[in-house]
Short mmCIF file of N, CA and C in Angstrom, two decimals:
data_model
loop_
_atom_site.label_atom_id
_atom_site.label_comp_id
_atom_site.label_asym_id
_atom_site.label_seq_id
_atom_site.Cartn_x
_atom_site.Cartn_y
_atom_site.Cartn_z
N MET A 1 52.18 1.05 40.91
CA MET A 1 51.49 -0.05 40.50
C MET A 1 51.17 -1.00 42.05
N ALA A 2 51.27 -2.00 41.73
CA ALA A 2 50.76 -2.81 42.64
C ALA A 2 51.62 -2.84 44.04
N ASP A 3 52.90 -2.58 43.88
CA ASP A 3 53.94 -2.26 44.79
C ASP A 3 54.28 -0.62 45.27
N ASP A 4 53.35 0.41 44.85
CA ASP A 4 53.53 1.90 45.19
C ASP A 4 52.64 1.63 46.37
N VAL A 5 53.09 1.44 47.38
CA VAL A 5 52.08 1.81 48.60
C VAL A 5 52.20 3.24 49.01
N GLY A 6 50.64 3.57 49.31
CA GLY A 6 50.26 5.02 49.12
C GLY A 6 50.07 5.46 48.17
N LYS A 7 49.93 5.13 47.08
CA LYS A 7 49.69 5.42 45.94
C LYS A 7 48.11 5.26 45.55
N GLY A 8 47.56 4.34 46.25
CA GLY A 8 46.27 3.84 45.80
C GLY A 8 46.39 2.41 45.97
N LEU A 9 45.17 1.89 45.39
CA LEU A 9 44.69 0.38 45.67
C LEU A 9 44.92 -0.21 44.20
N TRP A 10 45.51 -1.45 44.52
CA TRP A 10 45.65 -2.17 42.87
C TRP A 10 44.57 -3.27 43.10
N VAL A 11 43.68 -3.17 42.21
CA VAL A 11 42.15 -3.95 42.24
C VAL A 11 42.51 -4.94 41.33
N GLU A 12 41.94 -6.06 41.11
CA GLU A 12 41.32 -7.12 40.52
C GLU A 12 40.19 -7.69 40.59
N LEU A 13 39.23 -7.52 39.48
CA LEU A 13 38.29 -8.22 39.46
C LEU A 13 38.37 -9.26 38.78
N VAL A 14 38.40 -10.76 39.17
CA VAL A 14 38.62 -11.73 38.48
C VAL A 14 37.21 -12.85 38.52
N ALA A 15 36.82 -13.18 37.12
CA ALA A 15 35.50 -14.38 37.12
C ALA A 15 36.19 -15.33 36.69
N ALA A 16 35.71 -16.75 36.83
CA ALA A 16 36.08 -17.72 36.44
C ALA A 16 36.69 -17.97 35.18
N ASP A 17 36.33 -17.01 34.37
CA ASP A 17 36.80 -16.98 32.86
C ASP A 17 37.65 -16.46 32.38
N ARG A 18 37.68 -14.91 33.07
CA ARG A 18 38.66 -13.88 32.76
C ARG A 18 38.57 -12.77 33.74
N THR A 19 39.59 -12.18 33.67
CA THR A 19 39.72 -10.49 34.15
C THR A 19 38.97 -10.06 33.72
N VAL A 20 38.12 -9.42 34.61
CA VAL A 20 36.89 -8.44 34.45
C VAL A 20 37.35 -7.03 34.35
N TRP A 21 38.18 -6.89 35.52
CA TRP A 21 39.09 -5.30 35.24
C TRP A 21 39.99 -5.58 36.43
N SER A 22 40.79 -4.76 36.04
CA SER A 22 42.17 -4.32 37.04
C SER A 22 42.49 -3.12 36.63
N GLY A 23 43.11 -2.39 37.83
CA GLY A 23 43.83 -1.33 37.60
C GLY A 23 43.97 -0.67 38.79
N GLU A 24 44.27 0.93 39.03
CA GLU A 24 44.66 1.37 40.26
C GLU A 24 43.29 2.32 40.57
N ALA A 25 43.36 2.07 41.86
CA ALA A 25 41.82 2.80 42.43
C ALA A 25 41.91 3.56 43.68
N SER A 26 41.15 4.30 43.99
CA SER A 26 41.27 5.05 45.21
C SER A 26 40.49 4.54 46.20
N MET A 27 39.27 3.52 45.95
CA MET A 27 38.49 3.17 46.83
C MET A 27 37.54 1.81 46.17
N VAL A 28 37.29 0.98 47.10
CA VAL A 28 36.33 -0.27 46.49
C VAL A 28 35.17 -0.39 47.44
N ILE A 29 34.05 -0.49 47.06
CA ILE A 29 32.87 -0.91 47.47
C ILE A 29 32.19 -2.18 47.60
N ALA A 30 31.97 -3.25 48.36
CA ALA A 30 31.40 -4.44 47.89
C ALA A 30 30.40 -4.80 49.16
N ARG A 31 29.57 -5.81 48.63
CA ARG A 31 28.85 -6.22 49.68
C ARG A 31 29.19 -7.67 50.13
N THR A 32 29.37 -7.89 51.38
CA THR A 32 29.79 -9.00 52.13
C THR A 32 28.28 -9.78 53.03
N THR A 33 28.74 -11.10 53.20
CA THR A 33 27.56 -11.43 53.99
C THR A 33 27.41 -11.10 55.75
N GLU A 34 28.61 -9.90 55.64
CA GLU A 34 28.41 -9.21 57.05
C GLU A 34 27.86 -7.60 56.93
N GLY A 35 27.54 -7.34 55.92
CA GLY A 35 27.29 -6.17 55.52
C GLY A 35 27.97 -5.17 54.30
N ASP A 36 27.90 -4.16 54.10
CA ASP A 36 28.31 -3.35 53.18
C ASP A 36 30.19 -2.70 53.26
N LEU A 37 31.17 -3.09 52.76
CA LEU A 37 32.35 -2.82 53.13
C LEU A 37 32.85 -1.64 52.04
N GLY A 38 33.55 -0.80 52.79
CA GLY A 38 34.53 0.06 51.83
C GLY A 38 36.02 -0.11 52.41
N VAL A 39 36.76 -0.32 51.18
CA VAL A 39 38.10 -0.57 51.39
C VAL A 39 38.80 1.07 50.57
N LEU A 40 40.00 1.25 51.60
CA LEU A 40 40.58 2.35 51.13
C LEU A 40 41.90 2.10 51.21
N PRO A 41 43.15 2.90 50.62
CA PRO A 41 44.57 2.34 50.87
C PRO A 41 44.68 2.60 52.30
N GLY A 42 45.65 1.29 52.80
CA GLY A 42 46.05 1.12 54.36
C GLY A 42 45.27 0.17 54.96
N HIS A 43 44.35 -0.29 54.39
CA HIS A 43 42.90 -1.16 55.06
C HIS A 43 43.94 -2.23 55.87
N ALA A 44 43.43 -2.84 56.69
CA ALA A 44 43.94 -3.95 57.61
C ALA A 44 43.47 -5.41 56.64
N PRO A 45 44.38 -6.32 56.72
CA PRO A 45 43.99 -7.44 55.67
C PRO A 45 42.76 -7.95 56.26
N LEU A 46 42.07 -8.66 55.13
CA LEU A 46 40.92 -9.18 55.36
C LEU A 46 40.64 -10.07 54.41
N LEU A 47 39.91 -11.07 54.46
CA LEU A 47 39.39 -12.33 53.53
C LEU A 47 37.84 -12.18 54.10
N SER A 48 36.89 -11.74 53.17
CA SER A 48 35.48 -11.84 53.27
C SER A 48 34.55 -12.74 52.06
N LEU A 49 33.64 -13.11 52.31
CA LEU A 49 32.59 -13.72 51.48
C LEU A 49 31.69 -12.44 50.99
N LEU A 50 32.01 -12.69 49.76
CA LEU A 50 30.65 -11.59 48.74
C LEU A 50 29.27 -12.26 48.64
N THR A 51 28.33 -11.33 48.45
CA THR A 51 27.00 -11.81 48.32
C THR A 51 26.75 -11.06 46.87
N GLU A 52 25.70 -11.94 46.34
CA GLU A 52 25.33 -11.25 45.18
C GLU A 52 24.91 -9.86 45.19
N ALA A 53 25.82 -8.89 44.56
CA ALA A 53 25.69 -7.51 44.54
C ALA A 53 26.47 -6.80 43.67
N ALA A 54 26.11 -5.62 43.69
CA ALA A 54 26.90 -4.63 42.58
C ALA A 54 28.22 -4.14 43.37
N VAL A 55 29.33 -4.04 43.06
CA VAL A 55 30.71 -3.74 43.54
C VAL A 55 31.04 -2.37 42.52
N GLU A 56 31.46 -1.45 43.75
CA GLU A 56 31.95 -0.36 42.84
C GLU A 56 33.82 0.12 43.11
N ILE A 57 33.75 0.53 42.25
CA ILE A 57 35.37 0.54 42.29
C ILE A 57 35.77 2.20 42.00
N SER A 58 36.51 2.84 42.52
CA SER A 58 36.52 4.39 42.66
C SER A 58 37.64 4.50 41.68
N GLU A 59 38.01 5.08 40.50
CA GLU A 59 39.30 5.36 39.74
C GLU A 59 39.40 6.65 39.47
N ALA A 60 40.61 7.07 38.87
CA ALA A 60 41.00 8.43 38.15
C ALA A 60 39.96 8.94 37.47
N GLU A 61 39.08 7.94 36.41
CA GLU A 61 38.33 8.34 35.26
C GLU A 61 37.01 8.60 36.10
N GLY A 62 36.55 7.47 36.99
CA GLY A 62 35.38 7.94 37.43
C GLY A 62 34.92 6.61 38.44
N VAL A 63 33.82 6.13 38.07
CA VAL A 63 33.48 4.82 38.90
C VAL A 63 32.83 3.62 38.05
N VAL A 64 33.83 2.44 38.33
CA VAL A 64 33.60 1.27 37.32
C VAL A 64 32.55 0.33 38.43
N HIS A 65 31.31 0.31 37.94
CA HIS A 65 30.14 -0.32 38.28
C HIS A 65 30.41 -1.98 38.12
N ALA A 66 30.10 -2.84 38.39
CA ALA A 66 30.16 -4.31 38.38
C ALA A 66 28.97 -4.88 38.94
N ALA A 67 28.34 -6.37 38.46
CA ALA A 67 27.82 -7.24 39.45
C ALA A 67 28.14 -8.08 39.26
N VAL A 68 28.60 -8.94 40.60
CA VAL A 68 29.43 -10.36 40.93
C VAL A 68 28.14 -11.49 41.56
N ASP A 69 28.67 -12.45 40.90
CA ASP A 69 27.74 -13.60 42.02
C ASP A 69 28.52 -14.23 43.05
N GLY A 70 28.31 -13.26 44.01
CA GLY A 70 29.11 -14.00 45.04
C GLY A 70 30.54 -14.09 45.00
N GLY A 71 31.07 -14.76 45.72
CA GLY A 71 32.76 -15.18 45.91
C GLY A 71 33.44 -14.47 47.01
N PHE A 72 34.55 -14.05 47.04
CA PHE A 72 35.54 -13.54 48.08
C PHE A 72 36.04 -12.19 47.54
N LEU A 73 36.21 -11.69 48.55
CA LEU A 73 37.14 -10.38 48.61
C LEU A 73 38.36 -10.49 49.28
N SER A 74 39.68 -10.11 49.20
CA SER A 74 40.90 -10.25 49.81
C SER A 74 41.43 -9.11 49.60
N VAL A 75 42.06 -8.58 51.09
CA VAL A 75 42.75 -7.24 51.02
C VAL A 75 43.98 -7.68 51.81
N ALA A 76 45.21 -7.30 50.77
CA ALA A 76 46.32 -7.46 51.35
C ALA A 76 47.33 -6.38 50.92
N GLY A 77 47.98 -5.71 52.03
CA GLY A 77 48.58 -4.56 51.27
C GLY A 77 47.83 -3.40 51.14
N ASP A 78 48.02 -2.83 49.77
CA ASP A 78 46.85 -2.06 49.16
C ASP A 78 46.48 -2.92 47.74
N ARG A 79 46.21 -4.16 47.93
CA ARG A 79 46.03 -5.03 46.59
C ARG A 79 44.61 -5.48 46.94
N VAL A 80 43.54 -5.51 46.40
CA VAL A 80 42.13 -5.80 46.56
C VAL A 80 41.97 -6.72 45.53
N SER A 81 41.70 -7.81 45.87
CA SER A 81 41.44 -9.09 44.89
C SER A 81 39.73 -9.60 45.07
N ILE A 82 38.94 -9.19 44.03
CA ILE A 82 37.70 -9.76 44.01
C ILE A 82 37.48 -11.05 42.95
N LEU A 83 37.19 -12.28 43.52
CA LEU A 83 37.11 -13.31 42.79
C LEU A 83 35.73 -14.00 42.74
N THR A 84 35.18 -14.21 42.00
CA THR A 84 33.75 -14.45 41.38
C THR A 84 33.49 -15.42 40.98
N GLU A 85 32.66 -16.19 40.72
CA GLU A 85 32.28 -17.30 40.08
C GLU A 85 31.89 -16.60 38.20
N HIS A 86 31.14 -15.72 38.62
CA HIS A 86 30.50 -14.64 37.35
C HIS A 86 30.67 -13.29 37.57
N ALA A 87 30.91 -12.26 36.61
CA ALA A 87 30.61 -10.86 36.95
C ALA A 87 30.63 -10.07 35.40
N LEU A 88 29.74 -9.20 35.41
CA LEU A 88 29.97 -8.44 34.47
C LEU A 88 30.05 -6.79 34.90
N LEU A 89 30.54 -6.28 33.94
CA LEU A 89 30.76 -4.69 34.27
C LEU A 89 29.08 -3.94 33.55
N ALA A 90 29.08 -3.00 34.15
CA ALA A 90 27.71 -2.42 33.98
C ALA A 90 27.47 -2.07 32.40
N GLU A 91 28.66 -2.09 31.74
CA GLU A 91 28.04 -1.55 30.22
C GLU A 91 28.02 -2.81 29.39
N GLU A 92 28.27 -4.25 30.30
CA GLU A 92 28.06 -5.42 29.58
C GLU A 92 26.54 -5.64 30.00
N ILE A 93 26.10 -5.04 30.78
CA ILE A 93 24.77 -5.65 31.57
C ILE A 93 23.76 -5.46 30.24
N LYS A 94 22.74 -6.13 29.99
CA LYS A 94 21.58 -5.55 29.02
C LYS A 94 20.28 -5.77 30.17
N ILE A 95 19.93 -4.60 30.29
CA ILE A 95 19.10 -4.19 31.61
C ILE A 95 17.66 -4.79 31.22
N ASP A 96 17.41 -4.91 29.89
CA ASP A 96 15.83 -5.62 29.73
C ASP A 96 15.78 -6.81 29.95
N GLU A 97 17.17 -7.57 29.72
CA GLU A 97 17.55 -9.11 30.08
C GLU A 97 17.62 -9.18 31.86
N ALA A 98 18.24 -8.12 32.25
CA ALA A 98 18.13 -8.61 33.80
C ALA A 98 16.37 -8.29 34.33
N LYS A 99 16.07 -7.14 33.93
CA LYS A 99 14.59 -7.09 34.38
C LYS A 99 13.56 -8.37 34.26
N ALA A 100 13.88 -9.03 32.93
CA ALA A 100 12.98 -9.88 32.76
C ALA A 100 13.68 -11.03 33.53
N ALA A 101 14.97 -11.51 33.83
CA ALA A 101 15.17 -12.48 34.89
C ALA A 101 14.70 -12.48 36.25
N LEU A 102 14.70 -11.11 36.48
CA LEU A 102 13.94 -10.62 37.86
C LEU A 102 12.69 -11.13 38.11
N GLU A 103 11.98 -10.47 36.98
CA GLU A 103 10.31 -11.01 36.99
C GLU A 103 10.20 -12.55 36.85
N ALA A 104 11.04 -13.36 35.78
CA ALA A 104 10.97 -14.87 35.80
C ALA A 104 11.36 -15.15 37.33
N ALA A 105 12.26 -15.02 37.91
CA ALA A 105 12.79 -15.36 39.26
C ALA A 105 11.66 -15.30 40.24
N GLU A 106 10.99 -14.02 40.25
CA GLU A 106 9.93 -13.50 40.97
C GLU A 106 8.42 -14.68 41.38
N GLY A 107 8.31 -15.20 39.78
CA GLY A 107 7.42 -16.18 39.76
C GLY A 107 8.03 -17.46 39.85
N MET A 108 9.11 -17.80 40.24
CA MET A 108 9.66 -19.17 40.62
C MET A 108 8.79 -19.45 42.15
N PRO A 109 8.90 -20.63 42.18
CA PRO A 109 8.61 -21.40 43.72
C PRO A 109 9.57 -21.07 44.76
N THR A 110 8.66 -20.83 45.64
CA THR A 110 9.44 -20.34 47.08
C THR A 110 10.39 -21.17 47.27
N GLY A 111 12.01 -20.62 47.81
CA GLY A 111 13.16 -21.66 47.84
C GLY A 111 14.21 -20.63 47.87
N ASP A 112 15.36 -21.18 48.07
CA ASP A 112 16.71 -20.92 47.98
C ASP A 112 17.07 -20.66 46.63
N GLU A 113 16.65 -21.25 45.82
CA GLU A 113 17.10 -21.12 44.40
C GLU A 113 16.31 -19.79 43.64
N ARG A 114 14.99 -19.64 44.12
CA ARG A 114 14.47 -18.17 43.65
C ARG A 114 15.14 -17.39 44.23
N GLU A 115 15.62 -17.09 45.26
CA GLU A 115 16.02 -15.85 46.39
C GLU A 115 17.58 -15.82 45.47
N LEU A 116 18.23 -16.85 45.14
CA LEU A 116 19.63 -16.80 44.46
C LEU A 116 19.28 -15.91 43.00
N HIS A 117 18.05 -16.36 42.75
CA HIS A 117 18.23 -15.79 41.21
C HIS A 117 17.45 -14.22 41.18
N ILE A 118 16.66 -14.33 42.06
CA ILE A 118 16.27 -12.57 42.71
C ILE A 118 17.49 -12.10 42.81
N ARG A 119 18.35 -12.09 43.95
CA ARG A 119 19.42 -11.26 44.07
C ARG A 119 20.61 -11.30 43.19
N ARG A 120 20.61 -12.39 42.04
CA ARG A 120 21.68 -11.91 40.89
C ARG A 120 20.97 -10.91 40.04
N ALA A 121 20.07 -11.01 39.75
CA ALA A 121 19.15 -10.12 39.20
C ALA A 121 18.82 -8.85 39.37
N ALA A 122 18.77 -8.38 40.68
CA ALA A 122 18.61 -7.24 41.08
C ALA A 122 19.89 -6.57 41.41
N ALA A 123 21.19 -7.42 41.50
CA ALA A 123 22.61 -6.70 41.52
C ALA A 123 22.58 -6.39 39.83
N ARG A 124 22.61 -6.96 39.20
CA ARG A 124 22.69 -6.86 37.77
C ARG A 124 22.20 -5.13 37.58
N ILE A 125 20.65 -5.36 37.96
CA ILE A 125 19.67 -3.71 37.57
C ILE A 125 20.61 -3.04 38.28
N ARG A 126 20.76 -2.79 39.53
CA ARG A 126 21.48 -2.05 40.27
C ARG A 126 22.50 -1.56 39.72
N ALA A 127 23.56 -2.13 39.51
CA ALA A 127 24.88 -1.87 38.75
C ALA A 127 24.91 -1.05 37.54
N ALA A 128 24.09 -1.52 36.63
CA ALA A 128 23.52 -0.80 35.45
C ALA A 128 22.77 0.59 35.69
N GLU A 129 22.01 0.64 36.55
CA GLU A 129 21.12 1.72 37.06
C GLU A 129 22.25 2.51 37.54
N LYS A 130 23.17 2.33 38.56
CA LYS A 130 24.43 2.91 39.12
C LYS A 130 25.03 3.71 37.99
N ALA A 131 25.00 2.94 36.89
CA ALA A 131 26.35 3.59 36.30
C ALA A 131 25.87 4.80 35.44
N GLY A 132 24.40 4.45 35.20
CA GLY A 132 23.66 5.83 34.49
C GLY A 132 23.46 5.49 32.95
#
């Protein structure tokens, strides 16, 4: 598991109120403030800021899709920690509510808060659509 170097990544997706997902994975893809980042076993140590976006975790049973509201991504050894204020797995996302939130955000006055709401709603929609 977490100490089995070479076996894969040990990934934890943690929100402020719960552990959203944890387990062994072969790859993680996340969007940072520097752009999209892929993490494979043996990746160099890293600490990066996440943006509001979809995260993909490739595991033996398939791909886990989630939406995160920013946060941090840490890689140390073959352990990946994704820490965020709020996260939803794709199966927890109600696509109609996310689309309504996007439409409401687009109707807000121009500004940082509007952009944040648009990014969060779009991330949820992307995660749900990728999961199929």
